[in-house]
Short mmCIF file of C-alpha atoms and ligand atoms in Angstrom, two decimals:
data_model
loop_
_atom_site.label_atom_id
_atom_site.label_comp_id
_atom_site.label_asym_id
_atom_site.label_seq_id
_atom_site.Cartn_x
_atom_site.Cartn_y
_atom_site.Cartn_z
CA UNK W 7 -22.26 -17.73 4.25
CA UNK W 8 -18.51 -17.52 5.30
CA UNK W 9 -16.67 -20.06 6.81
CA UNK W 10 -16.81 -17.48 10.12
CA UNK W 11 -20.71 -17.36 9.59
CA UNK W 12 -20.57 -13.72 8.35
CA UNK W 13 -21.14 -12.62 4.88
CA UNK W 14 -18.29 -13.61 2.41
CA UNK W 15 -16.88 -10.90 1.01
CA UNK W 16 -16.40 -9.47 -2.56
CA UNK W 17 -15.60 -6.11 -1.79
CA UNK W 18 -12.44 -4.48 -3.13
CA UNK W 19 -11.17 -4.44 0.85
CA UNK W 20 -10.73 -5.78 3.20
CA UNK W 21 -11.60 -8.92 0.55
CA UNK W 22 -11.91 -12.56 2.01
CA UNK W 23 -9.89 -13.99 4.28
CA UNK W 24 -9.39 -17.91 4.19
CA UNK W 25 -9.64 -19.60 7.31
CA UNK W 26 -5.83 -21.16 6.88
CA UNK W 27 -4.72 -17.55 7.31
CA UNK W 28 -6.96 -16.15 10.18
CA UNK W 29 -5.86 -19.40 12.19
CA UNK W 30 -2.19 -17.97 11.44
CA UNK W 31 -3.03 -14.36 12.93
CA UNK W 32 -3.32 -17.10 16.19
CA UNK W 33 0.52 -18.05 16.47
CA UNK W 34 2.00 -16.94 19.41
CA UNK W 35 4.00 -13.66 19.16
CA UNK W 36 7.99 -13.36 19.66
CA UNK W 37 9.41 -10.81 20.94
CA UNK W 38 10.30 -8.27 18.18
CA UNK W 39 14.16 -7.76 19.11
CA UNK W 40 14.62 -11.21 18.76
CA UNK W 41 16.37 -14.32 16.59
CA UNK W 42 13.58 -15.68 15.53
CA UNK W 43 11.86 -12.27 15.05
CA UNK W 44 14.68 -11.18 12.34
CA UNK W 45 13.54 -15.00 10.52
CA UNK W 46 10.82 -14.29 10.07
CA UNK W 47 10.98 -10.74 8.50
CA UNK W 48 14.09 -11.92 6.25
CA UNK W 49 11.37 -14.77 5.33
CA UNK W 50 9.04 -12.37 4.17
CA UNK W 51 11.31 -9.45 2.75
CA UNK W 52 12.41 -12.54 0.23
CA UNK W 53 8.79 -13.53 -0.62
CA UNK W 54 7.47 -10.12 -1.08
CA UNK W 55 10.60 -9.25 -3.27
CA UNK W 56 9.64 -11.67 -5.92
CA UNK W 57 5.85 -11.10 -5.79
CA UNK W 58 6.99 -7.82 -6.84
CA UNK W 59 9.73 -8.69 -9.42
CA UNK W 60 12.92 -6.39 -7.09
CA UNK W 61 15.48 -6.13 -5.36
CA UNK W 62 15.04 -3.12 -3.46
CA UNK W 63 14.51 -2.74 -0.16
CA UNK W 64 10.94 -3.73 1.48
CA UNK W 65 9.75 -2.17 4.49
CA UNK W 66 6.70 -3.76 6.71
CA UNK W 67 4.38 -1.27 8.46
CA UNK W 68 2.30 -1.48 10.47
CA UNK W 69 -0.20 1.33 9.18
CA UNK W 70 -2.87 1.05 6.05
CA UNK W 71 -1.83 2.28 2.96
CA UNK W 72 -2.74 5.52 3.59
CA UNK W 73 0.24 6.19 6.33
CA UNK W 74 2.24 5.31 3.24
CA UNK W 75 1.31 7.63 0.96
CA UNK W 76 2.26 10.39 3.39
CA UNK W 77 5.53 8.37 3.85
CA UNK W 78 6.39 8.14 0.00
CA UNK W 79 5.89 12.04 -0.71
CA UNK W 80 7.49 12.92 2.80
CA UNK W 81 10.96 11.33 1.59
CA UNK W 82 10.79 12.48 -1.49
CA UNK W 83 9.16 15.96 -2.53
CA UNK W 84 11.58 19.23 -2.13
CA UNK W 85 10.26 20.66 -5.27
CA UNK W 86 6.65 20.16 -6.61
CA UNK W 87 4.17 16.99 -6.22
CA UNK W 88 2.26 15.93 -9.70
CA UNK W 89 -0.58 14.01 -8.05
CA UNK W 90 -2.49 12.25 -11.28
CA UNK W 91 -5.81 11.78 -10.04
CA UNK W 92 -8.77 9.33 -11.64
CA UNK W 93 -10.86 8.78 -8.84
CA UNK W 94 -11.28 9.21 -4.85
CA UNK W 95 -8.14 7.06 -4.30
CA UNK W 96 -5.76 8.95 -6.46
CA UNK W 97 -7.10 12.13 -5.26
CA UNK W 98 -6.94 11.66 -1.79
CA UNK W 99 -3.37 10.74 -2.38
CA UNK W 100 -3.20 14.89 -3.57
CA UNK W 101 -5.07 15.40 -0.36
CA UNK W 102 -2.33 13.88 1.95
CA UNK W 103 0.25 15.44 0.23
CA UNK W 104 -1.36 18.92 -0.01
CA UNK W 105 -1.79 18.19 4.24
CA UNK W 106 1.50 17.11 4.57
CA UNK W 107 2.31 20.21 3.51
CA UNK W 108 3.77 19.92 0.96
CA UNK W 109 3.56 21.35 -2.69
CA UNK W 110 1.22 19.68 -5.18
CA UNK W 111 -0.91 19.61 -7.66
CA UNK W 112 -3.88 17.14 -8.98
CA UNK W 113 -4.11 16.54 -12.64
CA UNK W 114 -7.44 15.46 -12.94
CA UNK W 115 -8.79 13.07 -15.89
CA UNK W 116 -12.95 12.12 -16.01
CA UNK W 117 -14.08 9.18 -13.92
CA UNK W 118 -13.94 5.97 -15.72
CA UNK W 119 -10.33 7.34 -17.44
CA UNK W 120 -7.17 6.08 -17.09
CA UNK W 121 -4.16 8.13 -16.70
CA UNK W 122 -2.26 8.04 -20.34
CA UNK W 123 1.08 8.30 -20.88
CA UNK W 124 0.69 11.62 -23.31
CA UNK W 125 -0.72 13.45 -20.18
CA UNK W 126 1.73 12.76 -17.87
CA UNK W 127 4.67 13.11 -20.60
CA UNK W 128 3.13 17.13 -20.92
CA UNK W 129 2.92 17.53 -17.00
CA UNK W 130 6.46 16.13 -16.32
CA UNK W 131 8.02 17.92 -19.19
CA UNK W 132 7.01 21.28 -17.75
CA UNK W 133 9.98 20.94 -15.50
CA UNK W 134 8.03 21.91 -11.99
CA UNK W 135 7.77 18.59 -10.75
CA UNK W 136 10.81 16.61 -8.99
CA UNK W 137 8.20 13.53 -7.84
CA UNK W 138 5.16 12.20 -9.34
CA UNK W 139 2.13 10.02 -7.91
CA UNK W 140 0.71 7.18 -9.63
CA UNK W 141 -2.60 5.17 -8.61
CA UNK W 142 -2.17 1.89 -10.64
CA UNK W 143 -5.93 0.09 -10.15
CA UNK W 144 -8.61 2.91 -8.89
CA UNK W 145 -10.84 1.30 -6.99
CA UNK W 146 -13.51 3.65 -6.85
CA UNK W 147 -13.57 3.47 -10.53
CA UNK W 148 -12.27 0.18 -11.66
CA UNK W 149 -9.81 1.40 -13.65
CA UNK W 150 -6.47 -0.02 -14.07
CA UNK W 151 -3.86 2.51 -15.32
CA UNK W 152 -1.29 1.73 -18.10
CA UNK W 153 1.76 1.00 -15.57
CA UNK W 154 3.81 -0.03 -18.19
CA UNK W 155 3.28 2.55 -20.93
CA UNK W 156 4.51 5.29 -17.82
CA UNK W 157 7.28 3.55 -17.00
CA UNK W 158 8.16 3.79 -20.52
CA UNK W 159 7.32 7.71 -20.04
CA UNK W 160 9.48 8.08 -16.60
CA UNK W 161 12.63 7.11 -18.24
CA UNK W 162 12.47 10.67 -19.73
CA UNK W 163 12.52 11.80 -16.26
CA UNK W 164 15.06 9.84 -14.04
CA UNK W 165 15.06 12.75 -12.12
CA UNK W 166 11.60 12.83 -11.04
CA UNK W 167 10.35 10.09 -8.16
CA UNK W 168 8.08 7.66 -9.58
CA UNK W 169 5.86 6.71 -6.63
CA UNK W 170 2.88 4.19 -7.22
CA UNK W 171 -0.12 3.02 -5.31
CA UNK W 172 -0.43 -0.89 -6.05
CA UNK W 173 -3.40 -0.96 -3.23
CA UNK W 174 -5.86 -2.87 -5.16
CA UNK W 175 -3.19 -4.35 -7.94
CA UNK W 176 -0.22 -5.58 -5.83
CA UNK W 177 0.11 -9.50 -5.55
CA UNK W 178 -3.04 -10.01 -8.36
CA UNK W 179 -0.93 -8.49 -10.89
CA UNK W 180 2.01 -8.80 -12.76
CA UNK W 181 4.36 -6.13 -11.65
CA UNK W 182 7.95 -6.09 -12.30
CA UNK W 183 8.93 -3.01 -10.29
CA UNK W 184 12.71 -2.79 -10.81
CA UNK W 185 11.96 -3.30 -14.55
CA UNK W 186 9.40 -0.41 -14.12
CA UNK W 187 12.10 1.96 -12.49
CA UNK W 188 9.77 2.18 -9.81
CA UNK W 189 10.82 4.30 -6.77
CA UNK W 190 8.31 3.55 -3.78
CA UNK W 191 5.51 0.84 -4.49
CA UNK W 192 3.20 0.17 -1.55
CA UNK W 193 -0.26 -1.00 -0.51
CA UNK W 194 -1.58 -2.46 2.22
CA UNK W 195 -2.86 -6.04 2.82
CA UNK W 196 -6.28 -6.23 3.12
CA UNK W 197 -6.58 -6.20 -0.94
CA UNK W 198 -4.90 -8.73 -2.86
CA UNK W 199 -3.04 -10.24 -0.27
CA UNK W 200 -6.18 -11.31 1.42
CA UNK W 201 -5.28 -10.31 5.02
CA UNK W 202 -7.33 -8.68 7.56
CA UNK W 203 -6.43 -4.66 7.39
CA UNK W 204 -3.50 -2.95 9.47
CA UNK W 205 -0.31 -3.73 7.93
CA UNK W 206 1.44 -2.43 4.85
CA UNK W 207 4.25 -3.17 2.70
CA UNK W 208 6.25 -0.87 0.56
CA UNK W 209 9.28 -1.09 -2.02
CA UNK W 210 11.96 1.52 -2.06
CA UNK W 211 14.63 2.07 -4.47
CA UNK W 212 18.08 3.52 -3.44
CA UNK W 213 17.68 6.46 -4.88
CA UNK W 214 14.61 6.82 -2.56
CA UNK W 215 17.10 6.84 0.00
CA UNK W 216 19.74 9.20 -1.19
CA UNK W 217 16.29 11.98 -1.46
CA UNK W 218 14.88 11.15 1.62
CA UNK W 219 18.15 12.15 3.16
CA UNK W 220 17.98 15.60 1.86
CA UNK W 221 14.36 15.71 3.13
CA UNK W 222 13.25 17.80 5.91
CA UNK W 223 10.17 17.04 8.52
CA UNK W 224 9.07 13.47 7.59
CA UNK W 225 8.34 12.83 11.26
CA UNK W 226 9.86 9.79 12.80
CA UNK W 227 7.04 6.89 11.94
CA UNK W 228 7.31 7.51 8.41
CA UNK W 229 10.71 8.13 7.90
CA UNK W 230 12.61 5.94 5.29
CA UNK W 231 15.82 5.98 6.58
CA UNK W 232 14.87 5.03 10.08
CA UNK W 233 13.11 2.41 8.68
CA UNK W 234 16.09 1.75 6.89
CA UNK W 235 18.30 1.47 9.69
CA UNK W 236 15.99 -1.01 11.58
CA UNK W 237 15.79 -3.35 7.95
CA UNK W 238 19.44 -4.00 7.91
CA UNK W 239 18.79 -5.65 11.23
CA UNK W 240 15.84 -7.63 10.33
CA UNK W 241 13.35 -5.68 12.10
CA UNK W 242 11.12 -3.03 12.18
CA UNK W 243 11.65 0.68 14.19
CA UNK W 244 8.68 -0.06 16.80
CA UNK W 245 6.39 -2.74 17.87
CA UNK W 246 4.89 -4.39 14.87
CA UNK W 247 1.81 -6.51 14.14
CA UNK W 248 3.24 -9.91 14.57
CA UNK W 249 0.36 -11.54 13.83
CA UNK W 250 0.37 -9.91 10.40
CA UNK W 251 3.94 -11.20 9.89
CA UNK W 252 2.54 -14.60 10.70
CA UNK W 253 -0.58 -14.56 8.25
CA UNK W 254 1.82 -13.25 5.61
CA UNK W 255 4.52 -15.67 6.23
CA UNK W 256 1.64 -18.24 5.74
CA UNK W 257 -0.07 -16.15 2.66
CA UNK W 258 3.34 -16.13 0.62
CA UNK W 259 3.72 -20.06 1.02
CA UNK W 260 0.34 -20.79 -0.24
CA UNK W 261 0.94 -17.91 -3.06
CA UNK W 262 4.46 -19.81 -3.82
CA UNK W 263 2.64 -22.96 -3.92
CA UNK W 264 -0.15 -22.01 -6.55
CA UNK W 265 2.73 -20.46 -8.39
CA UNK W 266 3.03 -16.87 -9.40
CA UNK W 267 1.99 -17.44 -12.84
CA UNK W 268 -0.50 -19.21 -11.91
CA UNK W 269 -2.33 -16.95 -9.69
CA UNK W 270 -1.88 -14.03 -12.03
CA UNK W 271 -4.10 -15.83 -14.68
CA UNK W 272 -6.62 -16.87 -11.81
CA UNK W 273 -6.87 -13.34 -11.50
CA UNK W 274 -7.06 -12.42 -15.25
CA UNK W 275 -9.64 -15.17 -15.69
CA UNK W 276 -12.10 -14.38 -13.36
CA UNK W 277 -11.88 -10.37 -14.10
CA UNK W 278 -13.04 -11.94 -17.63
CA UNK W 279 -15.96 -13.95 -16.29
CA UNK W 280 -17.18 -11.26 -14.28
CA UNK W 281 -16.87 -8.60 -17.28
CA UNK W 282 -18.36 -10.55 -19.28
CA UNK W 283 -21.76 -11.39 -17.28
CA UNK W 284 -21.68 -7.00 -16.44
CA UNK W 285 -21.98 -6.48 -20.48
CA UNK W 286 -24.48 -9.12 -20.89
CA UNK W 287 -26.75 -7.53 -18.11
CA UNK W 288 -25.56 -4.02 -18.27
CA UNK W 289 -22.12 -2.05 -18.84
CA UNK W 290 -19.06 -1.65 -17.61
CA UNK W 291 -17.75 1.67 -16.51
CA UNK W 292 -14.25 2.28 -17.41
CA UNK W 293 -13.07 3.04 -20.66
CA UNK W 294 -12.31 0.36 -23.09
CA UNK W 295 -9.04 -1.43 -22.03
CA UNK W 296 -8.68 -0.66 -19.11
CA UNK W 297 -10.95 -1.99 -16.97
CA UNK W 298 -9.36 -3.88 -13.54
CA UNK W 299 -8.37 -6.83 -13.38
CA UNK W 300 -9.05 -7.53 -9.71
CA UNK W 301 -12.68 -5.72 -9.34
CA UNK W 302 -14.83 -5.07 -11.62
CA UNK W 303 -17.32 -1.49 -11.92
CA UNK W 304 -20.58 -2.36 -13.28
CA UNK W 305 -22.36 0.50 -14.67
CA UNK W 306 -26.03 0.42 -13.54
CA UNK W 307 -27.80 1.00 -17.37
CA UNK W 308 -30.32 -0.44 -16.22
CA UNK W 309 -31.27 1.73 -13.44
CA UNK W 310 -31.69 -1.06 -10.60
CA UNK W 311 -31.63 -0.06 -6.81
CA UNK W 312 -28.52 -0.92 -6.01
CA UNK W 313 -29.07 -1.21 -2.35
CA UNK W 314 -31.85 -3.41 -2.66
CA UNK W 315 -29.55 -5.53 -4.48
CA UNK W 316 -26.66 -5.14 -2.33
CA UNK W 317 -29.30 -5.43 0.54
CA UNK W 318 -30.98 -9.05 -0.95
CA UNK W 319 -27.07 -10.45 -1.69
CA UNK W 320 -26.07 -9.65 1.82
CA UNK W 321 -28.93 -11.72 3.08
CA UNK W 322 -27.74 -14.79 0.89
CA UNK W 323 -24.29 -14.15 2.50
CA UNK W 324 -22.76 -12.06 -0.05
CA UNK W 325 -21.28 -8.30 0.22
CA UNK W 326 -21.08 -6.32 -3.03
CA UNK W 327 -20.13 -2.45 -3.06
CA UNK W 328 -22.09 0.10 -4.74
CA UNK W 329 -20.72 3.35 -6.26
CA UNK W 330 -18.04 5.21 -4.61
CA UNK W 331 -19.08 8.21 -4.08
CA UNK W 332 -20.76 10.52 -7.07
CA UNK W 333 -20.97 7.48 -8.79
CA UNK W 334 -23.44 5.94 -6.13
CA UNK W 335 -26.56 4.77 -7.68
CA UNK W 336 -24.71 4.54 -10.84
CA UNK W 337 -22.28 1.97 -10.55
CA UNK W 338 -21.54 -1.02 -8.13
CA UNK W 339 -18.20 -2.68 -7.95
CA UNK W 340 -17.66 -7.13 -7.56
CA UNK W 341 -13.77 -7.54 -6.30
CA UNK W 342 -11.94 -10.45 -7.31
CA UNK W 343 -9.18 -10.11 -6.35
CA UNK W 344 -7.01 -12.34 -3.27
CA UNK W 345 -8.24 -15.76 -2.31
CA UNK W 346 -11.15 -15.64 -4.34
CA UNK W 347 -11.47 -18.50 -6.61
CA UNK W 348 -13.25 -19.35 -9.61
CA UNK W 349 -15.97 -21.29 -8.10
CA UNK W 350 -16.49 -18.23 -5.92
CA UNK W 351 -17.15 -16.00 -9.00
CA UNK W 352 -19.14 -18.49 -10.51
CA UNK W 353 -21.67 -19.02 -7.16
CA UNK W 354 -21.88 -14.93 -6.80
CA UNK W 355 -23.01 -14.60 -10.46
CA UNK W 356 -25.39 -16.41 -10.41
CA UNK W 357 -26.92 -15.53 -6.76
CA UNK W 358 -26.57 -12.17 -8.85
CA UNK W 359 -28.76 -13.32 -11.46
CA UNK W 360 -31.09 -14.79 -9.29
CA UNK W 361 -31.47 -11.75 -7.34
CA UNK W 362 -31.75 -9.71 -10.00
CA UNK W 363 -35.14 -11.51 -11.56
CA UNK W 364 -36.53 -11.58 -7.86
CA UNK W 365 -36.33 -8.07 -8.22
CA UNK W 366 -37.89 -7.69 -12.03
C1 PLP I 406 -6.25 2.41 -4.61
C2 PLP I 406 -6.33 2.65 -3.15
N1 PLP I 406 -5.38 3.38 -2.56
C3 PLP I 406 -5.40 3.62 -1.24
C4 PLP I 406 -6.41 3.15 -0.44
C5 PLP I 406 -6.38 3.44 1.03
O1 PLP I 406 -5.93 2.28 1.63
P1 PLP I 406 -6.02 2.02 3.22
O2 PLP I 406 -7.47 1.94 3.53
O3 PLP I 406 -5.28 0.75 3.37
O4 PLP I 406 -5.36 3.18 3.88
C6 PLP I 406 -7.41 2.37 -1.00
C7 PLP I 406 -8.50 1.84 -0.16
O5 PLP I 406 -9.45 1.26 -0.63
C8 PLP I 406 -7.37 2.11 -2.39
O6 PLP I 406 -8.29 1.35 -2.96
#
């Protein structure tokens, strides 16, 4: 069991929260037009910028990840959406900008595919696209898409807006996003930065900016350049979730302190532990390199019930997923991704194992 007596969890969100950072969501709020208010966002603007290798402009919202997807394609898309989609994630990002109303299409690869950089190279260079979106780590899937090989790709395009879901990557993973050229990264915290959902945090480039100013009907919440105008005063456009600030001001020191290099190996290591125990019982499901780094799907060869297991774990005090969706029954997914630590792994496997021959 959990430090809160509650199941710990090593699902890919919201993932485990450590106890240092719950007792931060306690601090007192300020009042967000404020002094000390505009402290503490510089404070984490400056953190945030070099988890995520930039210099452009970071925006705190107070939303899940999804808000931001409608955000990103609101500011940008005047022409034609290419929404590559792998999984649920990816294609509920099409979804969102198909309701925003906006003009899109899905590109579709197999589950358990990754997005390569000769497919989106074909769809770009048809010329009907002016922004494209990009699902780095599906998590329905556990596959983690060749970032760097389509950044690569996108410099053919500088005209076309390279948005990118980090959800289930951002913080875990190297990412250098002004290296990247990327345009709008964003996810939301309850993934790899280990905080209790509500709260989201994108990166926008300038030339974000200079599009979303030719945009029509983005709606006020979501619009960049209000949210613009508020960041050049330290603060956000309405009432935020202090408390989030607080747990992230207290996440990025303890992320600082184990070092950045540091954690992205703790991260690479365990996704190799917990690989390597799924091919010794059974399979993995993505294609061959490139499976996640911060969850890992387990393909079900050998036909267990999967909520049996998930049902025995959960009474030891440990929460697995199953399948997302068609791939229920099929697959289950172990995150490990956040503030979960080697010994962590290492306990959960072999509970796992254990479970698995009480069920044999
Ligand atoms: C890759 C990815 N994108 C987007 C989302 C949606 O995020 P949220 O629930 O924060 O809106 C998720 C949720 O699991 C996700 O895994």
């Amino acid at each position: 069991m959990n430090i809160t007596g509650k199941p710990k969890l090593f699902i890919p969100g919201p993932t485990h929260v450590d106890e240092e950072i719950l007792n931060a969501f306690t601090e007192y709020p300020v009042g967000h037009r404020t002094a000390s208010f505009s402290e503490l966002y510089d404070n984490l603007v400056s953190g945030i910028q070099k988890v995520l290798f930039t210099d452009n402009t970071i925006y705190l919202c107070t939303c899940t990840a999804t808000g931001l997807w409608e955000a990103a394609v609101r500011n940008t898309v005047r022409k034609r959406c290419a929404n590559f989609v792998c999984g649920a994630f990816s294609s509920r990002w099409h979804d969102s900008t198909v309701m925003c109303g906006l003009p899109a299409d899905a590109i579709h690869v197999e589950l358990g595919e990754a997005i390569k950089p000769e497919l989106v190279d074909n769809t770009l260079a048809t010329g009907k696209y002016d922004v494209m979106t990009y699902v780095h780590n599906e998590t329905s899937t556990g596959v983690m898409n060749p970032l760097g090989e389509i950044a690569e790709i996108m410099k053919k395009y500088p005209d076309v807006m390279f948005l990118v879901d980090m959800v289930s990557s951002m913080s875990s993973v190297k990412i250098e996003v002004d290296e990247l050229g990327i345009d709008v990264a964003l996810a939301s915290v309850q993934k790899g930065w280990a905080l209790p959902p509500g709260f989201s945090i994108c990166s926008v480039s300038n030339k974000t900016l200079d599009i979303s100013a030719k945009c029509d009907n983005k709606g006020l919440y979501f619009d960049f350049l209000v949210l613009d105008k508020y960041a050049k005063r330290s603060q956000t456009p309405s009432t935020p979730s202090i408390p989030h600030m607080y747990g992230l001001k207290r996440q990025l020191e303890r992320i600082f302190a184990e070092g950045l290099k540091n954690r992205f190996q703790r991260h690479s290591d365990l996704a190799d532990l917990v690989r390597a125990w799924a091919l010794d019982r059974m399979g993995l499901f993505p294609e061959l390199g490139y499976e996640s780094a911060t969850l890992t799907c387990v393909e079900n060869t050998k036909g267990i019930d999967i909520t049996d297991f998930q049902d025995r774990l959960l009474h030891k005090g440990y929460m697995i997923s199953g399948g997302y969706g068609p791939l229920k029954g099929k697959t289950f997914r172990i995150s490990h991704m956040g503030d979960i630590m080697l010994t962590d792994i290492e306990e959960l496997l072999s509970v796992m194992d254990e479970t698995l021959n009480e069920m044999n």
